[in-house]
CSV table of N, CA and C (backbone and C1' of nucleotides) in Angstrom, one decimal:
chain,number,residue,atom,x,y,z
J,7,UNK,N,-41.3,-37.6,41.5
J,7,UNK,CA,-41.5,-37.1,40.1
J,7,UNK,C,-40.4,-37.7,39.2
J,8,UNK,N,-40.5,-38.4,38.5
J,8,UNK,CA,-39.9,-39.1,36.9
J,8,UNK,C,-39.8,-38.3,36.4
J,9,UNK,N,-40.2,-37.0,36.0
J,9,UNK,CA,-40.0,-36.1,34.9
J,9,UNK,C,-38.6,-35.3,35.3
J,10,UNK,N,-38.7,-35.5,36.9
J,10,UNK,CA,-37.5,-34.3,37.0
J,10,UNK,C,-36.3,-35.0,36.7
J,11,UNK,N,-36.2,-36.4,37.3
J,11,UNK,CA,-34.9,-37.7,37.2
J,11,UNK,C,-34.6,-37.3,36.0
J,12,UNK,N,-35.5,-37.5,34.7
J,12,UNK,CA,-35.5,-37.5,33.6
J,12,UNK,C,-34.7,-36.6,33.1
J,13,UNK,N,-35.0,-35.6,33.5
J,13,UNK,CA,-34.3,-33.9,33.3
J,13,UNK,C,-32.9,-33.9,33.1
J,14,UNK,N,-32.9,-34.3,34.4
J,14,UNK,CA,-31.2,-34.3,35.4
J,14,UNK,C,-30.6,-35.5,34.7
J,15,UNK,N,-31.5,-36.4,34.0
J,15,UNK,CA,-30.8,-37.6,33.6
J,15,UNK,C,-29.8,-37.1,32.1
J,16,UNK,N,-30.9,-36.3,31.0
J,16,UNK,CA,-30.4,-36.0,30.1
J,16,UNK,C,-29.7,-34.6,30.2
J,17,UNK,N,-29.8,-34.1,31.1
J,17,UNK,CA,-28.9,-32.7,31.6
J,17,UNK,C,-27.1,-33.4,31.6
J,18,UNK,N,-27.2,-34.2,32.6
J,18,UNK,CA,-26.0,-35.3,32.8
J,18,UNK,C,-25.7,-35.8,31.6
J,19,UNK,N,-26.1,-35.9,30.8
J,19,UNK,CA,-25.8,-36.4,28.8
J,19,UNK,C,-25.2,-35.6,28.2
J,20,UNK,N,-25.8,-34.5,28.2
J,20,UNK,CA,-25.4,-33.5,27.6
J,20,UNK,C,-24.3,-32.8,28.2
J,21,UNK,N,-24.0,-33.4,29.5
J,21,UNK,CA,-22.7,-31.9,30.0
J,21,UNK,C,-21.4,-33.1,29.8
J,22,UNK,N,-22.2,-34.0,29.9
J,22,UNK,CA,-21.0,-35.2,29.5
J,22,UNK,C,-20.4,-35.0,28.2
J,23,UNK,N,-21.6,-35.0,26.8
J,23,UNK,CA,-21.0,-35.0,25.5
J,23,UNK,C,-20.5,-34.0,25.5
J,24,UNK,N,-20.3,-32.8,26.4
J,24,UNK,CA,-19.6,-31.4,25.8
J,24,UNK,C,-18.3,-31.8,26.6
J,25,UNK,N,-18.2,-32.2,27.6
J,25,UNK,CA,-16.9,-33.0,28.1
J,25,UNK,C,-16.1,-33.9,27.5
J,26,UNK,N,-16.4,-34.1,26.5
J,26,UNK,CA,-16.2,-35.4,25.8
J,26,UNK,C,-15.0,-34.6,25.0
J,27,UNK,N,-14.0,-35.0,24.8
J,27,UNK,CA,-12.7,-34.4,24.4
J,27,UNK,C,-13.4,-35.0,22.3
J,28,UNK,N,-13.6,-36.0,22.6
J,28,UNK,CA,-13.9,-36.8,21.0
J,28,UNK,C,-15.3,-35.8,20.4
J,29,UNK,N,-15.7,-35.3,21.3
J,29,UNK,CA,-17.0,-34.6,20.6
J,29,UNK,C,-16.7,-33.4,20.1
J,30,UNK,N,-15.9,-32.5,21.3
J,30,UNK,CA,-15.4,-31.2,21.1
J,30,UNK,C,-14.3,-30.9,19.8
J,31,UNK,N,-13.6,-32.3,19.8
J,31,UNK,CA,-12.7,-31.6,18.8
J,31,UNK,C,-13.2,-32.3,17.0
J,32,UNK,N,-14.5,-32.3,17.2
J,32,UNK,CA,-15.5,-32.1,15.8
J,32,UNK,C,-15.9,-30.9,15.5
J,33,UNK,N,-15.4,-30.1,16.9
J,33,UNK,CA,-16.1,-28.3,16.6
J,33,UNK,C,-15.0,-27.6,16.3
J,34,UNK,N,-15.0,-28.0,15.5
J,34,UNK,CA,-13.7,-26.7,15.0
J,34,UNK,C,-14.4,-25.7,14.2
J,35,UNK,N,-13.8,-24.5,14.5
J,35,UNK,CA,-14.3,-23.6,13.6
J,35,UNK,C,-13.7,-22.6,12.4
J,36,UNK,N,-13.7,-23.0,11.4
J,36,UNK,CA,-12.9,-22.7,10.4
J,36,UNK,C,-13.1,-21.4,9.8
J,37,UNK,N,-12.4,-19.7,9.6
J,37,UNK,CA,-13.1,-18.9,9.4
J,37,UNK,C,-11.9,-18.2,8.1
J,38,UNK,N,-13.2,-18.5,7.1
J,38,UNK,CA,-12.7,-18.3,6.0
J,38,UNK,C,-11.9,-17.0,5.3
J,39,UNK,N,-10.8,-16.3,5.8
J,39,UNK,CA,-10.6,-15.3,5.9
J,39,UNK,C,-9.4,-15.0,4.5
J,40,UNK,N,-8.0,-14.9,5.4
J,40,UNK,CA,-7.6,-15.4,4.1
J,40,UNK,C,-6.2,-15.7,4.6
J,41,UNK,N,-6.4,-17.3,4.9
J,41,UNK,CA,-5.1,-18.5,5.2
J,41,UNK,C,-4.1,-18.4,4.3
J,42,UNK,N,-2.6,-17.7,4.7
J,42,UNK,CA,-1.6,-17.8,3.6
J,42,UNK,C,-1.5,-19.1,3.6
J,43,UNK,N,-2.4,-20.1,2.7
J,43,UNK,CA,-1.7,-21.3,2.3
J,43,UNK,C,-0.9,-21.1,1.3
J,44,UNK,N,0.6,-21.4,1.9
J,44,UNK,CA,2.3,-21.4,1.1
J,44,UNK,C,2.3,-22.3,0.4
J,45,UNK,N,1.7,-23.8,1.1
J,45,UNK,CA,2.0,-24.7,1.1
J,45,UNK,C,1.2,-25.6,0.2
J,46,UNK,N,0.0,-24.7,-0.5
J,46,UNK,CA,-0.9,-25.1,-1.4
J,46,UNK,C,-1.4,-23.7,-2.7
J,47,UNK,N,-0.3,-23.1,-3.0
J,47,UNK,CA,-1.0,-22.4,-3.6
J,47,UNK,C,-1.6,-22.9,-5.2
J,48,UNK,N,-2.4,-21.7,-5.0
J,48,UNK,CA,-3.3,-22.5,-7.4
J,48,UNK,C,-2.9,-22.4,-7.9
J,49,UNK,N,-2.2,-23.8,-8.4
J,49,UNK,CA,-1.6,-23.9,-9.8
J,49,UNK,C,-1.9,-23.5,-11.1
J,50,UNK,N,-1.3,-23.0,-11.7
J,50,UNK,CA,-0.9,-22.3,-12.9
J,50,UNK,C,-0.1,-23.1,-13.7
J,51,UNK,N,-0.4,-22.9,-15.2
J,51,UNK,CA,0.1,-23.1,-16.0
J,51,UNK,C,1.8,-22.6,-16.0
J,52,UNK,N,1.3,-21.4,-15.2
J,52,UNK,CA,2.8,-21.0,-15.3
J,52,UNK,C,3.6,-21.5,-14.1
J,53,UNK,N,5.2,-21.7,-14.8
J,53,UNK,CA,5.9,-22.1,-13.2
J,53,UNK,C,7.3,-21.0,-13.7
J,54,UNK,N,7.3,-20.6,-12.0
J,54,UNK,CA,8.7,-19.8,-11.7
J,54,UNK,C,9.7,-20.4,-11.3
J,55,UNK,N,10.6,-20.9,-12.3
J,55,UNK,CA,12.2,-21.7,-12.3
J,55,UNK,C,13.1,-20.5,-11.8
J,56,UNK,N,13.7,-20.7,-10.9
J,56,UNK,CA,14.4,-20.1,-9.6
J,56,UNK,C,15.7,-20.6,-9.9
J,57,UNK,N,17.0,-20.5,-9.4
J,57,UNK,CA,18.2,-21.1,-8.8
J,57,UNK,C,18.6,-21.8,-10.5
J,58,UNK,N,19.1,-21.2,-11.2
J,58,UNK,CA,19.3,-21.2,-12.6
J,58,UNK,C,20.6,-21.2,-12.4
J,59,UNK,N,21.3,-21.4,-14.0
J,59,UNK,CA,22.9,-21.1,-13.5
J,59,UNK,C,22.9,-19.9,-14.2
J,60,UNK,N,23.7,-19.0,-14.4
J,60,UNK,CA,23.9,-17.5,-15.0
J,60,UNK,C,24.2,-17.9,-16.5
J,61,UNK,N,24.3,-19.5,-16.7
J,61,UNK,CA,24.5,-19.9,-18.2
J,61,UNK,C,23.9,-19.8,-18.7
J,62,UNK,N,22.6,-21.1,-18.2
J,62,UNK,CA,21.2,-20.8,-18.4
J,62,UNK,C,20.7,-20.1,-19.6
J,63,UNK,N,20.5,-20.7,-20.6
J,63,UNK,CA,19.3,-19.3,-21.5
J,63,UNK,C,18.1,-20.8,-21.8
J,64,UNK,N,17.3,-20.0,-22.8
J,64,UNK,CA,15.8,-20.3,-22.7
J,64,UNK,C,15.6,-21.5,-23.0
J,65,UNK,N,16.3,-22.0,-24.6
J,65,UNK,CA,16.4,-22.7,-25.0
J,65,UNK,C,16.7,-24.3,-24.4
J,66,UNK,N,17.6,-24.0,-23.3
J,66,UNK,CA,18.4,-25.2,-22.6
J,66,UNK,C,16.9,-25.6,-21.2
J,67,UNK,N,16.5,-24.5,-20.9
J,67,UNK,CA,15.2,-24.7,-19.9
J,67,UNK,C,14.0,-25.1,-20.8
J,68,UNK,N,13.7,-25.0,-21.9
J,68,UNK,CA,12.8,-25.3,-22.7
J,68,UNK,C,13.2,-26.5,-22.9
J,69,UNK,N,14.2,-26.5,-23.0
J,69,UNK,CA,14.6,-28.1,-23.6
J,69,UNK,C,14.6,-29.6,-22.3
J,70,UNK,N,14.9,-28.8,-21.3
J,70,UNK,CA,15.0,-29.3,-19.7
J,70,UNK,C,13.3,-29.4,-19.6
J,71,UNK,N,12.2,-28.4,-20.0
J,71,UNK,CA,10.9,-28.8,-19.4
J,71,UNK,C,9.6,-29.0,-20.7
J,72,UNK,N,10.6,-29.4,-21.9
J,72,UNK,CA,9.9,-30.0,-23.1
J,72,UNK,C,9.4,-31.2,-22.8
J,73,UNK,N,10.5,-32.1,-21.9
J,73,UNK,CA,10.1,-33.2,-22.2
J,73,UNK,C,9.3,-33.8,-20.7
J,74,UNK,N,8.5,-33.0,-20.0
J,74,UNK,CA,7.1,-33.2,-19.4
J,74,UNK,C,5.8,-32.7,-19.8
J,75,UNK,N,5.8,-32.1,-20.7
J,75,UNK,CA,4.6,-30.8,-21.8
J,75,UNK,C,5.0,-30.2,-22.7
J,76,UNK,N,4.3,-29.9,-22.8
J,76,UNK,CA,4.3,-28.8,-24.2
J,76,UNK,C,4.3,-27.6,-23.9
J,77,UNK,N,5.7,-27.1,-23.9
J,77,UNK,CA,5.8,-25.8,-23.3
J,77,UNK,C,5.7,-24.4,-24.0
J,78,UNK,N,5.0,-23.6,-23.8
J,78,UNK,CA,4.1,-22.8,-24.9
J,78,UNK,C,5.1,-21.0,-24.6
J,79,UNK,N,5.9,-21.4,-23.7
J,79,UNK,CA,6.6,-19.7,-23.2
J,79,UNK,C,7.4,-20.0,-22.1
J,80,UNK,N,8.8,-19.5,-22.6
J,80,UNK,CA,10.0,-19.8,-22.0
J,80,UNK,C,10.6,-18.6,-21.4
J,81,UNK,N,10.6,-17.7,-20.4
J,81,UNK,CA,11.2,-16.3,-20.1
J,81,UNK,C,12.3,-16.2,-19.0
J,82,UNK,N,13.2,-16.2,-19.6
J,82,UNK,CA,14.4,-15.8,-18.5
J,82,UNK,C,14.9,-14.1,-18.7
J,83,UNK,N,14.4,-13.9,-17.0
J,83,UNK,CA,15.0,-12.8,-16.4
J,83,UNK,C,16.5,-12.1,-17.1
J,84,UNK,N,16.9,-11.7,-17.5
J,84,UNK,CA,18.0,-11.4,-17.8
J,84,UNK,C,18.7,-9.6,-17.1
J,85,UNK,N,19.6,-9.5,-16.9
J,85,UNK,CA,20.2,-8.0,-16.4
J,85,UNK,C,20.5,-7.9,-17.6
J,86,UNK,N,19.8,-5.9,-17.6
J,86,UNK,CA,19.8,-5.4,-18.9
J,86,UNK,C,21.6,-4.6,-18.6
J,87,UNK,N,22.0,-4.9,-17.1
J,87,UNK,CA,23.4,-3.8,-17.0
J,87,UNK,C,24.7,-5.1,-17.1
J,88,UNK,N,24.8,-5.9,-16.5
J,88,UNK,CA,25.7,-6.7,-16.6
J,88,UNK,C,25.0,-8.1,-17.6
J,89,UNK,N,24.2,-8.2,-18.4
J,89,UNK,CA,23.9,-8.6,-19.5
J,89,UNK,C,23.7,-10.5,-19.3
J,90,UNK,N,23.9,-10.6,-17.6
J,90,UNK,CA,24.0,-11.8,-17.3
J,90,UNK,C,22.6,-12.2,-16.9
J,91,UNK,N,21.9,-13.3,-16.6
J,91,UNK,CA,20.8,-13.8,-16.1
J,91,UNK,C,20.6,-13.9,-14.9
J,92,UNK,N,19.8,-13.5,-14.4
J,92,UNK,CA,19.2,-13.4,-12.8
J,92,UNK,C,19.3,-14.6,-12.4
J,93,UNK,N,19.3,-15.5,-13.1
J,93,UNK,CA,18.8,-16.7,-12.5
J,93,UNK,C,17.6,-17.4,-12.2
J,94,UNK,N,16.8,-16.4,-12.8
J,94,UNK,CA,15.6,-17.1,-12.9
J,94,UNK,C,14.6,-16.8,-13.4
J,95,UNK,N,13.3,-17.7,-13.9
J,95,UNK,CA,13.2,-17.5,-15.4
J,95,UNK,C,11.5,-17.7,-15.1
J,96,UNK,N,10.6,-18.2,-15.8
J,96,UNK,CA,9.2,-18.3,-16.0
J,96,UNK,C,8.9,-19.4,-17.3
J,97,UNK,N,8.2,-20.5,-17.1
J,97,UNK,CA,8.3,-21.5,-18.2
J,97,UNK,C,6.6,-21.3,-17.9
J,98,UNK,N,6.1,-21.4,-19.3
J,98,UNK,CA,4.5,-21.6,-19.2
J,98,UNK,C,4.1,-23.2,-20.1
J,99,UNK,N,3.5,-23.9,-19.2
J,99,UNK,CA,3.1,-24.9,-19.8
J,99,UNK,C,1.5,-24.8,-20.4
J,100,UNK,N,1.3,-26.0,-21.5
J,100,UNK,CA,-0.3,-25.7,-22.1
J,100,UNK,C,-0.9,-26.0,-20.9
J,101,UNK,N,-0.6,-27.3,-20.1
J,101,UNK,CA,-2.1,-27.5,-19.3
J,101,UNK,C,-1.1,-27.0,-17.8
J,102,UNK,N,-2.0,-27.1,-17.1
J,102,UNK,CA,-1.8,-27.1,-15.6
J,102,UNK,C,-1.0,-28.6,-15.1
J,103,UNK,N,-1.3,-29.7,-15.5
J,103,UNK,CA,-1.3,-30.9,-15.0
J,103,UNK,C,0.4,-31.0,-15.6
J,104,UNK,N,0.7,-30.9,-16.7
J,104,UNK,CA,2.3,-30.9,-17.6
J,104,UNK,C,3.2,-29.9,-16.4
J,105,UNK,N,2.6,-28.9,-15.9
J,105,UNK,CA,3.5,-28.2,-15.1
J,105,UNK,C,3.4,-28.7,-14.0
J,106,UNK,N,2.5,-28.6,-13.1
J,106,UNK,CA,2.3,-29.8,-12.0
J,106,UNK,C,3.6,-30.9,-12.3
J,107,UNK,N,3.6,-31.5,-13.2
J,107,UNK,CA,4.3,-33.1,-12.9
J,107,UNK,C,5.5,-32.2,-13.5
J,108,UNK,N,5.9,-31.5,-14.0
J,108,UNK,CA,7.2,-30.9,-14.1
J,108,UNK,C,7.5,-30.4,-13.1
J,109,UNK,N,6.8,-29.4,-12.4
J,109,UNK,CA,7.5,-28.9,-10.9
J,109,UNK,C,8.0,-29.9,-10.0
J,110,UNK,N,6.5,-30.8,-9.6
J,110,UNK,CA,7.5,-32.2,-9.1
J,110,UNK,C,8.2,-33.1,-9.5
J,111,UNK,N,8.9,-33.1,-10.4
J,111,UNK,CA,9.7,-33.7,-11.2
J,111,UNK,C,10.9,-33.0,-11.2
J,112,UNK,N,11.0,-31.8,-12.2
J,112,UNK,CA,12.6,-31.4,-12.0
J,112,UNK,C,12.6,-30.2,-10.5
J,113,UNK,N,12.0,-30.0,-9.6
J,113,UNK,CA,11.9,-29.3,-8.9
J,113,UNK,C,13.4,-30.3,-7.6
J,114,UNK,N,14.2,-29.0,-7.1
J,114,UNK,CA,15.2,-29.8,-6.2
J,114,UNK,C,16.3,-30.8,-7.2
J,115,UNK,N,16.2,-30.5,-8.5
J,115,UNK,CA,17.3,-31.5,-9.3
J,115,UNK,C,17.9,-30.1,-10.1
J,116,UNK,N,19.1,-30.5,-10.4
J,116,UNK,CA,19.9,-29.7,-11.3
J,116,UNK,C,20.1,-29.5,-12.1
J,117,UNK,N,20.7,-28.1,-12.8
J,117,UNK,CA,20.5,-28.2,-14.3
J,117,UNK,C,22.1,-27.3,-14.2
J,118,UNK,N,23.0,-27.9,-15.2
J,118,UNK,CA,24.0,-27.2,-15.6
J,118,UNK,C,24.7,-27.0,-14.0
J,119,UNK,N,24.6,-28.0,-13.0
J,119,UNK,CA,25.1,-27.9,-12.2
J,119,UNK,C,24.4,-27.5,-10.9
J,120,UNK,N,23.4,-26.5,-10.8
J,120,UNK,CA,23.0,-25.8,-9.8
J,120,UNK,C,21.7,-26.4,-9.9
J,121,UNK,N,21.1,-26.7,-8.6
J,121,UNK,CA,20.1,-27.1,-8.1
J,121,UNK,C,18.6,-26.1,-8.6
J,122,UNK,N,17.9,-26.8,-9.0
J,122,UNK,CA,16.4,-25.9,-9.6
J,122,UNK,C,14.9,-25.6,-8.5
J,123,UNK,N,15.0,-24.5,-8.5
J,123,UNK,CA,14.1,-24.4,-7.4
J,123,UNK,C,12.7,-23.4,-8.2
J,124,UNK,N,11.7,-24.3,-8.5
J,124,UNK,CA,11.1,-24.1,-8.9
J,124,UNK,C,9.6,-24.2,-8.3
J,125,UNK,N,8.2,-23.3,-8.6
J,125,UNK,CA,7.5,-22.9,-7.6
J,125,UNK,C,6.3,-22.5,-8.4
J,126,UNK,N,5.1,-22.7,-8.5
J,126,UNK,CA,4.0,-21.9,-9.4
J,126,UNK,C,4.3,-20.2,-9.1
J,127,UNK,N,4.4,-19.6,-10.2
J,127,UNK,CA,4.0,-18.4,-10.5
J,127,UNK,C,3.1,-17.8,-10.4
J,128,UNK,N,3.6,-16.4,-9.5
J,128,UNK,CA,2.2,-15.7,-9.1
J,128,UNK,C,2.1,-15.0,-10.5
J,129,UNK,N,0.7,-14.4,-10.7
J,129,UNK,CA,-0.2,-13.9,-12.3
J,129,UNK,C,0.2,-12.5,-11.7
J,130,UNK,N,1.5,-12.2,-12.0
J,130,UNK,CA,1.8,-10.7,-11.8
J,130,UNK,C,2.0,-10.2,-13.8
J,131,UNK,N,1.0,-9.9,-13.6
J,131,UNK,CA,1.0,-9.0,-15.0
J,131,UNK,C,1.2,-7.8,-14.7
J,132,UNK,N,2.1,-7.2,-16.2
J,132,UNK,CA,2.2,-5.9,-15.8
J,132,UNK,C,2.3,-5.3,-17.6
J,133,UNK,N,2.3,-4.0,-17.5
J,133,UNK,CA,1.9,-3.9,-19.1
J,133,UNK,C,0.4,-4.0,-19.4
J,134,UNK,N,-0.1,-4.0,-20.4
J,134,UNK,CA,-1.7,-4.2,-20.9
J,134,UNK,C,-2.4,-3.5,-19.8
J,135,UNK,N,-2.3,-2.0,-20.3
J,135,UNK,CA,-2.6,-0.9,-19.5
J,135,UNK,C,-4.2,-0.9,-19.7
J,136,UNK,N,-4.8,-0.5,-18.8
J,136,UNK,CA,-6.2,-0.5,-19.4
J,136,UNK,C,-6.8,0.6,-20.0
J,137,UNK,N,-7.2,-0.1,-21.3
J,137,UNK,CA,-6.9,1.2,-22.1
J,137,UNK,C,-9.1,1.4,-22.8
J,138,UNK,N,-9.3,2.9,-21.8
J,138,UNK,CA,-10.7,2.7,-21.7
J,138,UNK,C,-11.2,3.4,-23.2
J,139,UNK,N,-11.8,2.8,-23.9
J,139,UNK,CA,-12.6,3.2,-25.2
J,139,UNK,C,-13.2,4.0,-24.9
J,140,UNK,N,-12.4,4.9,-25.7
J,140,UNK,CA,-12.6,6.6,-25.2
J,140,UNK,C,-14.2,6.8,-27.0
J,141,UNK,N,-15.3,7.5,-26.2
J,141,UNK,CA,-16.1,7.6,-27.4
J,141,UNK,C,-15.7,9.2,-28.2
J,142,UNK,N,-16.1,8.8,-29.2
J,142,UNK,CA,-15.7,10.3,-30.1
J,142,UNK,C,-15.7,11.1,-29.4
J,143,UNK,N,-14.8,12.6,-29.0
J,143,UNK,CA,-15.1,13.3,-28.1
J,143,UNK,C,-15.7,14.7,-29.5
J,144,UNK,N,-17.3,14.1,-29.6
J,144,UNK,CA,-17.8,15.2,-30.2
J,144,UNK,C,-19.2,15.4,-30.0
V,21,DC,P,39.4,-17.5,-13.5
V,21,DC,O5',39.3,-17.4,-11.9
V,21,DC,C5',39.6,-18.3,-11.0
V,21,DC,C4',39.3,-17.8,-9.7
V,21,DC,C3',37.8,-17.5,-9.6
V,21,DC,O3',37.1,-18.7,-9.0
V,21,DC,C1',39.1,-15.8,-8.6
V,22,DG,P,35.7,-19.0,-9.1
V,22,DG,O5',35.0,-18.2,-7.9
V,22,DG,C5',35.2,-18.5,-6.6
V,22,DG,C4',34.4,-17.7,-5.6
V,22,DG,C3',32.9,-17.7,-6.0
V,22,DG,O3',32.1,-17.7,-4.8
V,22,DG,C1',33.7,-15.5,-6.0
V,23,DT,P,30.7,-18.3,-4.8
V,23,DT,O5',29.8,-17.0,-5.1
V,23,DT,C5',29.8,-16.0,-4.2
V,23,DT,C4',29.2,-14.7,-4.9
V,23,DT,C3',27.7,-14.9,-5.1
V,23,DT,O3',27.1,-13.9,-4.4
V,23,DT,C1',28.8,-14.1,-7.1
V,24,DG,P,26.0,-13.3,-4.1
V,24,DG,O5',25.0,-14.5,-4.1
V,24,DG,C5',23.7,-14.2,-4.5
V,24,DG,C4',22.7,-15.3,-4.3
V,24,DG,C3',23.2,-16.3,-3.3
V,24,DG,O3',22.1,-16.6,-2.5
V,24,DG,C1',22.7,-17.4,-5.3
V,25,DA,P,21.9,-17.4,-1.4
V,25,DA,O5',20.6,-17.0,-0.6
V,25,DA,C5',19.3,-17.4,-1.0
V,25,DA,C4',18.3,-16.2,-0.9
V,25,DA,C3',16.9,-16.6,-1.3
V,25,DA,O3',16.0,-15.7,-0.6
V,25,DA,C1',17.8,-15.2,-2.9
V,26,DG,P,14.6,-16.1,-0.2
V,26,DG,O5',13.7,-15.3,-1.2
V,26,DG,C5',13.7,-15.7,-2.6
V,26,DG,C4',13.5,-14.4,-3.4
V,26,DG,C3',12.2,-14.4,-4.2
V,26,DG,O3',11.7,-13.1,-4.5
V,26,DG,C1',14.1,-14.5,-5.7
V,27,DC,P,10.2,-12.8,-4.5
V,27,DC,O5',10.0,-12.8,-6.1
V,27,DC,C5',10.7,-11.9,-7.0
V,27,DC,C4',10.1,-12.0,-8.3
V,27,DC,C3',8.7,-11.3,-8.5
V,27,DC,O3',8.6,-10.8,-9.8
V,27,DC,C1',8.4,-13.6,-8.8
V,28,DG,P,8.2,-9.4,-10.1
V,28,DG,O5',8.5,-9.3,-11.7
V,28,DG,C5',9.9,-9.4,-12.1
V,28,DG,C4',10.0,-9.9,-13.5
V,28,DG,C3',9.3,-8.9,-14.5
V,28,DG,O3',10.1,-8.8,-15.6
V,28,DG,C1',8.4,-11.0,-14.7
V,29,DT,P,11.0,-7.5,-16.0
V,29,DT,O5',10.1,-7.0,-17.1
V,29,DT,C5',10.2,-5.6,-17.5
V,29,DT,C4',9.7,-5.5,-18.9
V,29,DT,C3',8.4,-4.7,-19.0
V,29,DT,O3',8.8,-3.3,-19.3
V,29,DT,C1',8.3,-6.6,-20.3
DNA sequence: CGTGAGCGT
């Protein structure tokens, strides 16, 4: 019987390609859940400038990330008890792309001496309470 | 005289 050779012939194919180390590692299975990618997170307009010097004020960081965009919001942390700066601040640029090439750019270089460690900012809003439109209570 | 990792009203 030819049909059965046949059988056994493509049976033999098949247990081969699942053997096949080059076939198997095309099966990967990817499950979309939710991957702390650290190492890619979505860029923002906004970037979180880190490792500041306590001299640091806005103007000098505005002026350090003017000249890759057009920087539309400059916020440095400041201690409201010892009146000094955290060290680290929030620059918002117009586009995404101006912060982008600024993060890799002044990111790991120094400003006023101390190294800048800078990082996209997470959209932690806080304030703009939600405030529900209440109808005439009549 | 030193302080230092980090995510905000």
């Amino acid at each position: 019987m030819k049909k059965n050779s046949l059988i056994r012939f493509i049976a033999r194919r098949v247990s081969t390609a699942v053997d096949n180390p080059v076939s198997t590692s095309t099966w990967r299975f990817y499950c979309s859940h939710s991957p702390p990618s650290s190492s890619s997170p979505p860029p923002n307009s906004k970037l979180f400038v880190a490792g500041l010097s306590w001299s640091v004020d806005e103007k000098s960081l505005k002026d350090a990330f003017s000249s890759f965009g057009n920087v539309s919001e400059v916020r440095i942390m400041y201690d409201k008890d010892t009146g000094r700066s955290r060290g680290f601040g929030f620059v918002h640029f117009s586009k995404e792309d101006e912060a982008r090439c600024a993060k890799d750019a002044m990111d790991g270089k120094a400003l006023l001496g101390r190294p800048l460690r800078i990082s996209f900012a997470l959209e932690k809003v806080r304030g703009a309470p939600v405030v529900v439109p209440r109808l005439p209570s009549t």
